[in-house]
mmCIF file of C-alpha atoms in Angstrom:
data_model
loop_
_atom_site.group_PDB
_atom_site.id
_atom_site.type_symbol
_atom_site.label_atom_id
_atom_site.label_comp_id
_atom_site.label_asym_id
_atom_site.label_seq_id
_atom_site.Cartn_x
_atom_site.Cartn_y
_atom_site.Cartn_z
ATOM 1 C CA UNK D 27 -35.289 -8.056 -22.161
ATOM 2 C CA UNK D 28 -32.454 -6.483 -20.234
ATOM 3 C CA UNK D 29 -31.744 -2.776 -20.596
ATOM 4 C CA UNK D 30 -28.407 -3.028 -18.796
ATOM 5 C CA UNK D 31 -25.897 -1.095 -20.941
ATOM 6 C CA UNK D 32 -22.449 -2.275 -21.894
ATOM 7 C CA UNK D 33 -19.799 -1.533 -19.228
ATOM 8 C CA UNK D 34 -17.250 0.789 -20.846
ATOM 9 C CA UNK D 35 -14.109 2.201 -19.216
ATOM 10 C CA UNK D 36 -12.160 4.328 -21.680
ATOM 11 C CA UNK D 37 -9.488 5.292 -19.156
ATOM 12 C CA UNK D 38 -8.594 1.676 -18.490
ATOM 13 C CA UNK D 39 -8.615 0.932 -22.227
ATOM 14 C CA UNK D 40 -6.190 3.762 -22.982
ATOM 15 C CA UNK D 41 -3.961 2.635 -20.124
ATOM 16 C CA UNK D 42 -3.862 -0.968 -21.319
ATOM 17 C CA UNK D 43 -1.921 -0.126 -24.476
ATOM 18 C CA UNK D 44 1.873 -0.413 -24.352
ATOM 19 C CA UNK D 45 3.706 2.857 -23.624
ATOM 20 C CA UNK D 46 4.129 4.828 -26.839
ATOM 21 C CA UNK D 47 1.050 3.278 -28.467
ATOM 22 C CA UNK D 48 -2.320 5.009 -28.241
ATOM 23 C CA UNK D 49 -5.733 3.381 -28.385
ATOM 24 C CA UNK D 50 -6.812 3.424 -32.058
ATOM 25 C CA UNK D 51 -9.584 5.827 -33.104
ATOM 26 C CA UNK D 52 -11.686 2.900 -34.371
ATOM 27 C CA UNK D 53 -11.766 1.353 -30.893
ATOM 28 C CA UNK D 54 -12.712 4.646 -29.240
ATOM 29 C CA UNK D 55 -15.368 5.295 -31.884
ATOM 30 C CA UNK D 56 -16.752 1.785 -31.363
ATOM 31 C CA UNK D 57 -16.961 2.494 -27.629
ATOM 32 C CA UNK D 58 -18.964 5.650 -28.402
ATOM 33 C CA UNK D 59 -21.281 3.704 -30.720
ATOM 34 C CA UNK D 60 -21.727 0.958 -28.102
ATOM 35 C CA UNK D 61 -22.418 3.340 -25.215
ATOM 36 C CA UNK D 62 -25.940 2.954 -23.858
ATOM 37 C CA UNK D 63 -26.809 -0.076 -26.000
ATOM 38 C CA UNK D 64 -28.162 -3.162 -24.219
ATOM 39 C CA UNK D 65 -25.511 -5.557 -23.007
ATOM 40 C CA UNK D 66 -25.410 -8.601 -25.247
ATOM 41 C CA UNK D 67 -26.906 -6.921 -28.320
ATOM 42 C CA UNK D 68 -23.712 -7.438 -30.376
ATOM 43 C CA UNK D 69 -21.906 -9.848 -28.047
ATOM 44 C CA UNK D 70 -21.518 -10.550 -24.344
ATOM 45 C CA UNK D 71 -18.536 -8.522 -23.163
ATOM 46 C CA UNK D 72 -17.416 -5.343 -21.498
ATOM 47 C CA UNK D 73 -15.026 -2.808 -22.983
ATOM 48 C CA UNK D 74 -12.492 -2.546 -20.186
ATOM 49 C CA UNK D 75 -8.724 -2.558 -20.289
ATOM 50 C CA UNK D 76 -6.496 -4.822 -18.273
ATOM 51 C CA UNK D 77 -2.837 -5.786 -18.164
ATOM 52 C CA UNK D 78 -1.504 -9.209 -19.037
ATOM 53 C CA UNK D 79 -0.750 -9.615 -15.307
ATOM 54 C CA UNK D 80 -4.431 -10.347 -14.686
ATOM 55 C CA UNK D 81 -5.154 -12.200 -17.920
ATOM 56 C CA UNK D 82 -5.347 -16.007 -18.085
ATOM 57 C CA UNK D 83 -1.696 -16.576 -18.935
ATOM 58 C CA UNK D 84 0.994 -17.863 -16.582
ATOM 59 C CA UNK D 85 3.383 -15.223 -15.201
ATOM 60 C CA UNK D 86 1.950 -12.535 -17.465
ATOM 61 C CA UNK D 87 3.589 -9.483 -15.882
ATOM 62 C CA UNK D 88 6.645 -9.443 -18.208
ATOM 63 C CA UNK D 89 4.277 -9.405 -21.208
ATOM 64 C CA UNK D 90 2.662 -6.039 -20.489
ATOM 65 C CA UNK D 91 4.209 -4.441 -23.559
ATOM 66 C CA UNK D 92 3.119 -7.335 -25.810
ATOM 67 C CA UNK D 93 -0.627 -6.889 -25.336
ATOM 68 C CA UNK D 94 -3.383 -4.287 -25.343
ATOM 69 C CA UNK D 95 -6.300 -6.133 -23.753
ATOM 70 C CA UNK D 96 -9.475 -4.057 -24.123
ATOM 71 C CA UNK D 97 -12.345 -6.545 -23.867
ATOM 72 C CA UNK D 98 -13.418 -8.838 -21.043
ATOM 73 C CA UNK D 99 -15.799 -11.778 -21.364
ATOM 74 C CA UNK D 100 -18.074 -13.069 -18.583
ATOM 75 C CA UNK D 101 -15.958 -16.184 -18.004
ATOM 76 C CA UNK D 102 -12.789 -14.152 -17.384
ATOM 77 C CA UNK D 103 -11.375 -14.470 -20.888
ATOM 78 C CA UNK D 104 -9.631 -11.431 -22.366
ATOM 79 C CA UNK D 105 -9.485 -10.062 -25.920
ATOM 80 C CA UNK D 106 -7.092 -7.496 -27.352
ATOM 81 C CA UNK D 107 -4.196 -6.637 -29.619
ATOM 82 C CA UNK D 108 -1.059 -8.762 -29.716
ATOM 83 C CA UNK D 109 2.190 -6.884 -30.267
ATOM 84 C CA UNK D 110 4.372 -9.890 -30.929
ATOM 85 C CA UNK D 111 7.732 -9.872 -32.686
ATOM 86 C CA UNK D 112 7.424 -8.969 -36.346
ATOM 87 C CA UNK D 113 3.753 -7.941 -36.114
ATOM 88 C CA UNK D 114 2.293 -4.615 -37.263
ATOM 89 C CA UNK D 115 2.348 -2.326 -34.231
ATOM 90 C CA UNK D 116 -0.084 0.062 -35.916
ATOM 91 C CA UNK D 117 -2.667 -2.643 -36.637
ATOM 92 C CA UNK D 118 -1.905 -5.812 -34.660
ATOM 93 C CA UNK D 119 -3.889 -9.043 -34.814
ATOM 94 C CA UNK D 120 -6.633 -9.449 -32.225
ATOM 95 C CA UNK D 121 -6.244 -12.447 -29.964
ATOM 96 C CA UNK D 122 -8.233 -14.175 -27.265
ATOM 97 C CA UNK D 123 -6.809 -15.421 -23.983
ATOM 98 C CA UNK D 124 -9.358 -17.954 -22.826
ATOM 99 C CA UNK D 125 -10.022 -18.680 -19.167
ATOM 100 C CA UNK D 126 -10.062 -22.416 -19.909
ATOM 101 C CA UNK D 127 -6.759 -22.465 -21.774
ATOM 102 C CA UNK D 128 -8.082 -21.509 -25.210
ATOM 103 C CA UNK D 129 -5.707 -19.192 -27.069
ATOM 104 C CA UNK D 130 -6.487 -18.028 -30.587
ATOM 105 C CA UNK D 131 -6.097 -15.289 -33.171
ATOM 106 C CA UNK D 132 -9.686 -14.037 -33.425
ATOM 107 C CA UNK D 133 -9.118 -11.577 -36.282
ATOM 108 C CA UNK D 134 -6.153 -10.203 -38.224
ATOM 109 C CA UNK D 135 -7.032 -6.638 -37.188
ATOM 110 C CA UNK D 136 -9.420 -4.577 -35.062
ATOM 111 C CA UNK D 137 -11.740 -3.824 -37.964
ATOM 112 C CA UNK D 138 -11.693 -7.548 -38.719
ATOM 113 C CA UNK D 139 -12.858 -8.287 -35.162
ATOM 114 C CA UNK D 140 -15.742 -5.818 -35.425
ATOM 115 C CA UNK D 141 -16.699 -7.249 -38.794
ATOM 116 C CA UNK D 142 -16.774 -10.739 -37.310
ATOM 117 C CA UNK D 143 -19.083 -9.415 -34.573
ATOM 118 C CA UNK D 144 -21.528 -8.276 -37.252
ATOM 119 C CA UNK D 145 -21.500 -11.671 -38.960
ATOM 120 C CA UNK D 146 -21.701 -13.603 -35.681
ATOM 121 C CA UNK D 147 -18.694 -15.648 -36.787
ATOM 122 C CA UNK D 148 -17.700 -17.123 -33.414
ATOM 123 C CA UNK D 149 -18.205 -20.535 -31.894
ATOM 124 C CA UNK D 150 -17.017 -22.962 -29.214
ATOM 125 C CA UNK D 151 -14.770 -21.236 -26.656
ATOM 126 C CA UNK D 152 -15.641 -17.796 -28.028
ATOM 127 C CA UNK D 153 -19.434 -18.072 -28.008
ATOM 128 C CA UNK D 154 -19.610 -15.101 -25.607
ATOM 129 C CA UNK D 155 -18.782 -12.903 -28.608
ATOM 130 C CA UNK D 156 -22.187 -13.809 -30.036
ATOM 131 C CA UNK D 157 -25.311 -11.746 -29.232
ATOM 132 C CA UNK D 158 -27.380 -12.810 -26.250
ATOM 133 C CA UNK D 159 -30.582 -14.572 -27.317
ATOM 134 C CA UNK D 160 -32.584 -12.643 -24.725
ATOM 135 C CA UNK D 161 -31.611 -9.214 -26.094
ATOM 136 C CA UNK D 162 -32.624 -7.607 -29.359
ATOM 137 C CA UNK D 163 -29.748 -8.185 -31.765
ATOM 138 C CA UNK D 164 -28.033 -5.061 -33.125
ATOM 139 C CA UNK D 165 -25.372 -6.610 -35.357
ATOM 140 C CA UNK D 166 -27.075 -5.180 -38.462
ATOM 141 C CA UNK D 167 -26.817 -1.690 -36.953
ATOM 142 C CA UNK D 168 -23.150 -2.333 -36.219
ATOM 143 C CA UNK D 169 -22.569 -3.418 -39.826
ATOM 144 C CA UNK D 170 -24.201 -0.210 -41.087
ATOM 145 C CA UNK D 171 -22.075 1.867 -38.761
ATOM 146 C CA UNK D 172 -18.892 0.164 -39.926
ATOM 147 C CA UNK D 173 -19.860 0.628 -43.586
ATOM 148 C CA UNK D 174 -20.627 4.292 -42.940
ATOM 149 C CA UNK D 175 -17.141 4.982 -41.632
ATOM 150 C CA UNK D 176 -15.825 4.654 -45.215
ATOM 151 C CA UNK D 177 -18.742 5.615 -47.503
ATOM 152 C CA UNK D 178 -19.186 3.249 -50.406
ATOM 153 C CA UNK D 179 -16.783 0.668 -49.026
ATOM 154 C CA UNK D 180 -17.963 -2.418 -47.158
ATOM 155 C CA UNK D 181 -15.069 -4.294 -45.537
ATOM 156 C CA UNK D 182 -15.070 -8.022 -46.047
ATOM 157 C CA UNK D 183 -15.300 -10.290 -43.027
ATOM 158 C CA UNK D 184 -11.757 -11.413 -42.379
ATOM 159 C CA UNK D 185 -10.927 -14.858 -41.081
ATOM 160 C CA UNK D 186 -7.718 -15.207 -39.083
ATOM 161 C CA UNK D 187 -4.937 -15.698 -41.596
ATOM 162 C CA UNK D 188 -2.871 -18.866 -41.594
ATOM 163 C CA UNK D 189 0.119 -16.605 -42.309
ATOM 164 C CA UNK D 190 -0.103 -14.983 -38.882
ATOM 165 C CA UNK D 191 2.191 -16.291 -36.133
ATOM 166 C CA UNK D 192 0.967 -19.232 -34.080
ATOM 167 C CA UNK D 193 -0.506 -17.512 -31.035
ATOM 168 C CA UNK D 194 -1.432 -20.705 -29.203
ATOM 169 C CA UNK D 195 2.122 -21.940 -29.757
ATOM 170 C CA UNK D 196 3.498 -18.655 -28.426
ATOM 171 C CA UNK D 197 1.461 -18.878 -25.214
ATOM 172 C CA UNK D 198 2.247 -22.540 -24.670
ATOM 173 C CA UNK D 199 5.968 -21.941 -25.158
ATOM 174 C CA UNK D 200 5.855 -18.922 -22.855
ATOM 175 C CA UNK D 201 4.081 -20.855 -20.093
ATOM 176 C CA UNK D 202 6.417 -23.833 -20.410
ATOM 177 C CA UNK D 203 9.535 -21.648 -20.416
ATOM 178 C CA UNK D 204 8.378 -19.604 -17.429
ATOM 179 C CA UNK D 205 7.501 -22.710 -15.421
ATOM 180 C CA UNK D 206 10.973 -24.081 -16.157
ATOM 181 C CA UNK D 207 12.506 -20.712 -15.290
ATOM 182 C CA UNK D 208 10.899 -20.569 -11.848
ATOM 183 C CA UNK D 209 11.390 -24.283 -11.170
ATOM 184 C CA UNK D 210 15.138 -23.777 -11.631
ATOM 185 C CA UNK D 211 15.479 -20.302 -10.150
ATOM 186 C CA UNK D 212 18.066 -20.296 -7.361
ATOM 187 C CA UNK D 213 16.027 -18.043 -5.048
ATOM 188 C CA UNK D 214 12.869 -20.093 -5.559
ATOM 189 C CA UNK D 215 14.830 -23.277 -4.854
ATOM 190 C CA UNK D 216 16.118 -21.817 -1.591
ATOM 191 C CA UNK D 217 12.646 -20.591 -0.689
ATOM 192 C CA UNK D 218 11.255 -24.092 -1.197
ATOM 193 C CA UNK D 219 14.033 -25.549 0.956
ATOM 194 C CA UNK D 220 13.438 -23.090 3.798
ATOM 195 C CA UNK D 221 9.692 -23.812 3.756
ATOM 196 C CA UNK D 222 10.055 -27.606 3.609
ATOM 197 C CA UNK D 223 8.000 -27.957 6.803
ATOM 198 C CA UNK D 224 5.005 -26.663 4.844
ATOM 199 C CA UNK D 225 5.124 -29.147 1.954
ATOM 200 C CA UNK D 226 1.559 -30.232 1.112
ATOM 201 C CA UNK D 227 0.303 -33.455 2.651
ATOM 202 C CA UNK D 228 -1.678 -34.516 -0.427
ATOM 203 C CA UNK D 229 -0.339 -36.917 -3.028
ATOM 204 C CA UNK D 230 -1.734 -35.235 -6.136
ATOM 205 C CA UNK D 231 0.673 -33.375 -8.423
ATOM 206 C CA UNK D 232 -1.450 -30.235 -8.158
ATOM 207 C CA UNK D 233 -1.566 -30.153 -4.350
ATOM 208 C CA UNK D 234 0.193 -27.089 -2.983
ATOM 209 C CA UNK D 235 0.565 -24.908 0.067
ATOM 210 C CA UNK D 236 -0.239 -21.294 -0.744
ATOM 211 C CA UNK D 237 1.485 -18.222 0.632
ATOM 212 C CA UNK D 238 0.980 -14.476 0.229
ATOM 213 C CA UNK D 239 3.633 -11.794 0.613
ATOM 214 C CA UNK D 240 3.516 -7.996 0.709
ATOM 215 C CA UNK D 241 6.592 -5.756 0.457
ATOM 216 C CA UNK D 242 6.146 -1.996 0.337
ATOM 217 C CA UNK D 243 9.249 0.007 1.078
ATOM 218 C CA UNK D 244 10.425 -0.987 4.545
ATOM 219 C CA UNK D 245 7.160 -2.788 5.302
ATOM 220 C CA UNK D 246 6.901 -6.560 4.992
ATOM 221 C CA UNK D 247 4.394 -9.270 5.727
ATOM 222 C CA UNK D 248 4.163 -12.951 4.784
ATOM 223 C CA UNK D 249 1.267 -15.298 5.521
ATOM 224 C CA UNK D 250 0.468 -18.932 4.823
ATOM 225 C CA UNK D 251 -3.073 -19.531 3.590
ATOM 226 C CA UNK D 252 -4.446 -22.172 5.927
ATOM 227 C CA UNK D 253 -8.040 -21.568 6.936
ATOM 228 C CA UNK D 254 -7.366 -17.959 6.049
ATOM 229 C CA UNK D 255 -4.070 -16.008 6.122
ATOM 230 C CA UNK D 256 -1.937 -17.093 9.083
ATOM 231 C CA UNK D 257 1.513 -16.073 10.368
ATOM 232 C CA UNK D 258 4.197 -18.751 10.146
ATOM 233 C CA UNK D 259 7.503 -19.325 11.888
ATOM 234 C CA UNK D 260 9.791 -18.909 8.884
ATOM 235 C CA UNK D 261 8.324 -15.578 7.706
ATOM 236 C CA UNK D 262 11.118 -13.415 9.130
ATOM 237 C CA UNK D 263 13.902 -15.656 7.828
ATOM 238 C CA UNK D 264 12.709 -15.483 4.201
ATOM 239 C CA UNK D 265 12.311 -11.679 4.076
ATOM 240 C CA UNK D 266 15.825 -11.017 2.765
ATOM 241 C CA UNK D 267 15.353 -13.735 0.163
ATOM 242 C CA UNK D 268 12.143 -12.148 -1.112
ATOM 243 C CA UNK D 269 13.675 -8.679 -1.154
ATOM 244 C CA UNK D 270 16.591 -10.036 -3.200
ATOM 245 C CA UNK D 271 14.087 -11.531 -5.631
ATOM 246 C CA UNK D 272 12.253 -8.210 -5.899
ATOM 247 C CA UNK D 273 15.463 -6.347 -6.718
ATOM 248 C CA UNK D 274 16.598 -8.974 -9.208
ATOM 249 C CA UNK D 275 13.296 -8.701 -11.061
ATOM 250 C CA UNK D 276 13.524 -4.905 -11.111
ATOM 251 C CA UNK D 277 16.956 -5.064 -12.696
ATOM 252 C CA UNK D 278 15.773 -7.607 -15.280
ATOM 253 C CA UNK D 279 12.762 -5.524 -16.376
ATOM 254 C CA UNK D 280 13.096 -2.014 -14.909
ATOM 255 C CA UNK D 281 10.045 -0.559 -16.678
ATOM 256 C CA UNK D 282 7.767 -2.739 -14.532
ATOM 257 C CA UNK D 283 9.057 -1.154 -11.353
ATOM 258 C CA UNK D 284 8.758 -3.070 -8.076
ATOM 259 C CA UNK D 285 5.979 -5.489 -7.251
ATOM 260 C CA UNK D 286 4.031 -4.881 -4.061
ATOM 261 C CA UNK D 287 2.499 -8.304 -3.520
ATOM 262 C CA UNK D 288 3.425 -11.865 -4.377
ATOM 263 C CA UNK D 289 1.508 -15.109 -4.138
ATOM 264 C CA UNK D 290 3.144 -18.465 -4.543
ATOM 265 C CA UNK D 291 2.377 -22.142 -4.301
ATOM 266 C CA UNK D 292 4.752 -24.659 -2.736
ATOM 267 C CA UNK D 293 4.382 -28.077 -4.354
ATOM 268 C CA UNK D 294 5.254 -31.484 -2.904
ATOM 269 C CA UNK D 295 8.452 -31.725 -4.961
ATOM 270 C CA UNK D 296 9.672 -28.404 -3.542
ATOM 271 C CA UNK D 297 8.904 -26.324 -6.624
ATOM 272 C CA UNK D 298 7.699 -22.786 -6.017
ATOM 273 C CA UNK D 299 5.448 -21.192 -8.648
ATOM 274 C CA UNK D 300 4.904 -17.440 -8.062
ATOM 275 C CA UNK D 301 2.657 -14.704 -9.345
ATOM 276 C CA UNK D 302 3.226 -10.992 -8.808
ATOM 277 C CA UNK D 303 1.018 -7.945 -8.213
ATOM 278 C CA UNK D 304 2.399 -4.600 -9.385
ATOM 279 C CA UNK D 305 -0.809 -2.563 -8.995
ATOM 280 C CA UNK D 306 -2.561 -3.787 -5.862
ATOM 281 C CA UNK D 307 -2.425 -1.708 -2.661
ATOM 282 C CA UNK D 308 -1.686 -4.512 -0.177
ATOM 283 C CA UNK D 309 -2.774 -4.809 3.412
ATOM 284 C CA UNK D 310 -0.053 -5.115 6.042
ATOM 285 C CA UNK D 311 -0.948 -5.799 9.685
ATOM 286 C CA UNK D 312 -4.596 -5.228 8.879
ATOM 287 C CA UNK D 313 -4.135 -1.787 7.315
ATOM 288 C CA UNK D 314 -3.324 -0.533 3.804
ATOM 289 C CA UNK D 315 0.420 -0.314 3.284
ATOM 290 C CA UNK D 316 1.822 3.153 3.915
ATOM 291 C CA UNK D 317 1.517 5.387 0.871
ATOM 292 C CA UNK D 318 4.815 7.088 1.701
ATOM 293 C CA UNK D 319 6.627 3.748 1.519
ATOM 294 C CA UNK D 320 4.967 2.873 -1.798
ATOM 295 C CA UNK D 321 5.897 6.258 -3.274
ATOM 296 C CA UNK D 322 9.482 5.783 -2.135
ATOM 297 C CA UNK D 323 9.530 2.510 -4.086
ATOM 298 C CA UNK D 324 8.100 4.279 -7.124
ATOM 299 C CA UNK D 325 10.717 7.026 -6.929
ATOM 300 C CA UNK D 326 13.448 4.418 -6.748
ATOM 301 C CA UNK D 327 11.978 2.307 -9.538
ATOM 302 C CA UNK D 328 9.875 4.572 -11.786
ATOM 303 C CA UNK D 329 7.351 3.212 -14.278
ATOM 304 C CA UNK D 330 5.703 4.595 -17.410
ATOM 305 C CA UNK D 331 2.921 6.960 -16.366
ATOM 306 C CA UNK D 332 0.133 4.708 -17.610
ATOM 307 C CA UNK D 333 1.496 1.837 -15.513
ATOM 308 C CA UNK D 334 1.243 3.766 -12.229
ATOM 309 C CA UNK D 335 -1.930 2.694 -10.356
ATOM 310 C CA UNK D 336 -4.381 5.378 -9.272
ATOM 311 C CA UNK D 337 -3.876 4.763 -5.571
ATOM 312 C CA UNK D 338 -0.187 5.601 -5.988
ATOM 313 C CA UNK D 339 -0.621 8.937 -7.781
#
């Protein structure tokens, strides 16, 4: 049996909550209870925070203040609180963002999620929330701990309520709307036109040519990903276009600040589908981007403290 303990990162968990909302005491207490216990004894996961940017949802950066993702599963799925419109910001429903496109309300509350862990009430896409067969199960100990938090009161195992908003519908609508948004965005349309020489040769709808971009202050680099990152002829001519896009996005959602890296795919029909990195320290000309340039960007476009990456402090 494995003695590997659960990975727990309280700093990242606290930072994953929207500004103005603190990690609930129950979650921090659960992390303390879980510390040192064998991985898999109450489920196969790590307690680590992450932003919606890195979660399995298309164009997740604008949703940072809608989620508090505090649990990661081995397949890349994420679990956490959903702060959707009209939901209780003090006790939001717990949702799962599945790596294979599974989106579900897993419990109506955090205590409901922990209670479902004790009863092993997960299946199909969420089987990683079950104990590992090769590790001694500790769900009974977890149930006792939960019951002991309120002496004499044993919370009932809560199933996701049919009265809660349709989370799968929310994600599907978001993804569809954002794909339409970028497909019709004037700057993306011009970018696709300028890069027409790089349209993919394949005939499948999913074939694409991939590009990576870094902009940090006055620094700039763009590469096409063809047998590794390569320079391309049009890189200089699209710089002003990408800088305009960066500024437009800052004005639309100023609390996010300025992104430092962008990846995008160019499809055969000329569509450009982007993703953005607000926290990565990009490489430019083989070296990390200048910290002074990154700090100048931060001063010009400040973010909430918990959204400032460590390398930028």
